[in-house]
Amino acid sequence: NDLGVMRAKNSNFSDAAELFKQAAAWKPALPGLYRNWGLAAYRAQLYSEAIPPLERQLAASPDDNFVRQLLGLSYFLNDNFVKTAEVLQPFLKAPPDDPGLLLAWGTSLVRTRQSEQATQIFRRLLEQNANNPTVHFFLGQAYAQQKDYSNALSEFRAALQIDSHLPEAHYFTGLVHLRQSDFESAAAEFRA
């Protein structure tokens, strides 16, 4: 564990994660070990390896919001949108201000068809990042899933005003037009 801490202080996170893993095999009850291991693995971008120690740390300390955020992001970076949404759920009443976390959480909520909560998260993200086309795009997707097509189109247009070369925004705008039986507009968006 001490060797892992020294490696982590020198930003050698992959070696640190391996040393913490070895420490866990020898003495799993060592205080702070799973937090250290999960953080080192996360910083080494070994997200799938970060999940087990972060899960253990969160189970032992459910109020550790930093670990909860790292675990949610690790799930997201492993395309486990259900677990991402689940582990970040306690933040719903007071979401953190981290734009990366909010984007990952909102995206996971969209992917798991929890559009109302996704809209809430993206609104908060939008308040902080009004000029980010990706935020407008995902908010448009959340509105489209709720069949609120006018707001969906508005958000897709906002994304395209910021970045006119965002092909996904054109594609989803086309899908909304198809659902509204506006075939000419849909065709134009698909061409774009």
XYZ file of C-alpha atoms in Angstrom:
192
model
C 0.000 0.000 0.000
C 2.789 2.427 0.913
C 4.637 1.638 -2.305
C 1.406 2.248 -4.208
C 0.975 5.629 -2.540
C 4.550 6.561 -3.489
C 3.970 5.531 -7.125
C 0.696 7.481 -7.204
C 2.432 10.607 -5.845
C 4.847 10.311 -8.782
C 1.862 9.996 -11.174
C 2.754 6.398 -11.994
C -0.851 5.289 -11.618
C -0.767 1.951 -13.435
C 2.078 0.666 -11.204
C 0.304 2.113 -8.166
C -2.905 0.285 -9.078
C -1.004 -2.989 -9.378
C 0.646 -2.475 -5.973
C -2.716 -1.682 -4.360
C -4.123 -4.841 -5.935
C -1.309 -6.861 -4.374
C -1.898 -5.186 -1.019
C -5.583 -6.150 -1.223
C -4.597 -9.788 -1.751
C -2.452 -9.707 1.400
C -4.520 -7.501 3.695
C -7.958 -6.584 2.294
C -9.056 -4.782 5.482
C -6.338 -2.125 5.219
C -8.049 1.281 5.706
C -8.277 3.380 2.531
C -6.856 0.642 0.330
C -9.847 0.271 -2.016
C -10.207 4.033 -2.393
C -6.508 4.316 -3.283
C -6.689 1.382 -5.675
C -9.824 2.630 -7.428
C -8.439 6.149 -7.789
C -5.097 4.906 -9.136
C -6.792 2.602 -11.650
C -9.118 5.425 -12.720
C -6.243 7.865 -13.178
C -4.365 5.214 -15.167
C -7.461 5.030 -17.417
C -7.971 1.392 -16.424
C -11.675 1.990 -15.921
C -12.805 -1.642 -15.873
C -10.125 -2.379 -13.253
C -11.224 0.650 -11.212
C -14.788 -0.626 -10.831
C -14.335 -3.490 -8.298
C -12.317 -1.500 -5.722
C -14.570 1.548 -6.140
C -17.644 -0.655 -5.648
C -16.162 -2.080 -2.454
C -15.232 1.384 -1.179
C -18.702 2.770 -1.930
C -20.363 -0.204 -0.231
C -18.258 0.487 2.875
C -18.727 4.289 2.699
C -21.949 5.151 0.831
C -21.509 8.866 1.637
C -18.175 9.096 -0.204
C -19.366 11.286 -3.089
C -15.947 11.411 -4.743
C -15.851 7.619 -5.025
C -19.473 7.627 -6.237
C -18.524 10.041 -9.040
C -15.459 8.013 -10.058
C -17.509 4.814 -10.049
C -20.248 6.407 -12.161
C -17.702 7.656 -14.692
C -15.954 4.271 -14.743
C -19.250 2.535 -15.498
C -19.983 5.103 -18.217
C -16.571 4.643 -19.832
C -17.318 0.898 -19.925
C -20.691 1.585 -21.638
C -22.656 0.365 -18.620
C -25.320 3.064 -18.772
C -27.718 1.295 -16.403
C -25.129 1.152 -13.602
C -24.010 4.727 -14.322
C -27.560 6.025 -13.876
C -28.059 3.838 -10.805
C -24.905 4.845 -8.936
C -25.397 8.571 -9.644
C -29.094 8.557 -8.679
C -28.419 9.863 -5.123
C -27.151 13.127 -6.689
C -30.522 13.854 -8.334
C -31.638 16.446 -5.759
C -28.288 18.251 -5.778
C -26.257 17.342 -8.887
C -22.545 18.169 -8.844
C -21.216 20.921 -11.113
C -18.708 18.735 -12.983
C -19.699 19.059 -16.682
C -18.085 15.745 -17.642
C -19.985 13.898 -14.954
C -23.272 15.612 -15.845
C -22.800 14.796 -19.531
C -22.035 11.140 -18.748
C -24.998 10.922 -16.375
C -27.422 12.631 -18.723
C -26.268 10.482 -21.626
C -26.751 7.350 -19.517
C -30.248 8.485 -18.576
C -31.077 9.040 -22.259
C -29.679 5.622 -23.181
C -31.735 3.955 -20.446
C -34.871 5.851 -21.505
C -35.156 7.960 -18.361
C -35.836 11.073 -20.390
C -37.390 13.257 -17.720
C -34.399 12.911 -15.414
C -32.042 13.315 -18.388
C -33.753 16.572 -19.287
C -33.244 17.826 -15.726
C -29.534 16.951 -15.807
C -28.998 18.440 -19.271
C -30.771 21.662 -18.248
C -28.346 22.036 -15.379
C -25.469 21.274 -17.718
C -26.828 23.744 -20.247
C -26.960 26.491 -17.614
C -23.225 26.028 -17.152
C -22.295 25.247 -20.788
C -24.709 27.101 -23.074
C -22.270 27.094 -25.999
C -21.639 23.355 -26.064
C -23.340 21.701 -29.083
C -23.163 18.234 -27.512
C -25.258 19.368 -24.555
C -27.942 20.756 -26.892
C -27.812 17.557 -28.944
C -28.367 15.266 -25.949
C -31.080 17.516 -24.565
C -32.774 17.283 -27.975
C -32.588 13.497 -27.781
C -34.170 13.534 -24.321
C -37.028 15.724 -25.604
C -37.497 13.481 -28.653
C -37.815 10.411 -26.421
C -40.559 12.211 -24.525
C -42.229 12.986 -27.898
C -41.778 16.712 -27.232
C -40.804 17.306 -30.843
C -40.892 21.104 -30.862
C -38.362 21.352 -28.015
C -36.319 18.541 -29.562
C -36.094 20.422 -32.861
C -35.224 23.613 -31.011
C -32.324 21.926 -29.210
C -31.062 20.218 -32.387
C -31.150 23.617 -34.165
C -29.222 25.179 -31.288
C -26.589 22.438 -31.579
C -26.335 23.016 -35.330
C -26.026 26.781 -34.890
C -23.000 26.209 -32.701
C -21.544 23.420 -34.865
C -23.118 23.129 -38.306
C -21.100 19.984 -39.062
C -22.647 17.846 -36.334
C -24.022 14.918 -38.398
C -25.855 13.329 -35.477
C -27.927 16.475 -34.978
C -28.977 16.437 -38.635
C -29.819 12.741 -38.405
C -31.984 13.083 -35.296
C -33.632 16.224 -36.677
C -34.529 14.121 -39.708
C -35.991 11.423 -37.473
C -38.147 13.974 -35.655
C -39.404 15.310 -38.992
C -40.226 11.731 -40.044
C -42.263 11.225 -36.875
C -44.121 14.422 -37.733
C -44.694 13.179 -41.320
C -42.679 16.097 -42.718
C -40.871 14.028 -45.317
C -39.299 16.899 -47.286
C -37.653 18.371 -44.187
C -36.556 14.907 -43.097
C -34.946 14.260 -46.478
C -33.126 17.604 -46.355
C -31.747 16.822 -42.890
C -30.650 13.336 -43.898
C -28.841 14.828 -46.916
C -27.150 17.369 -44.670
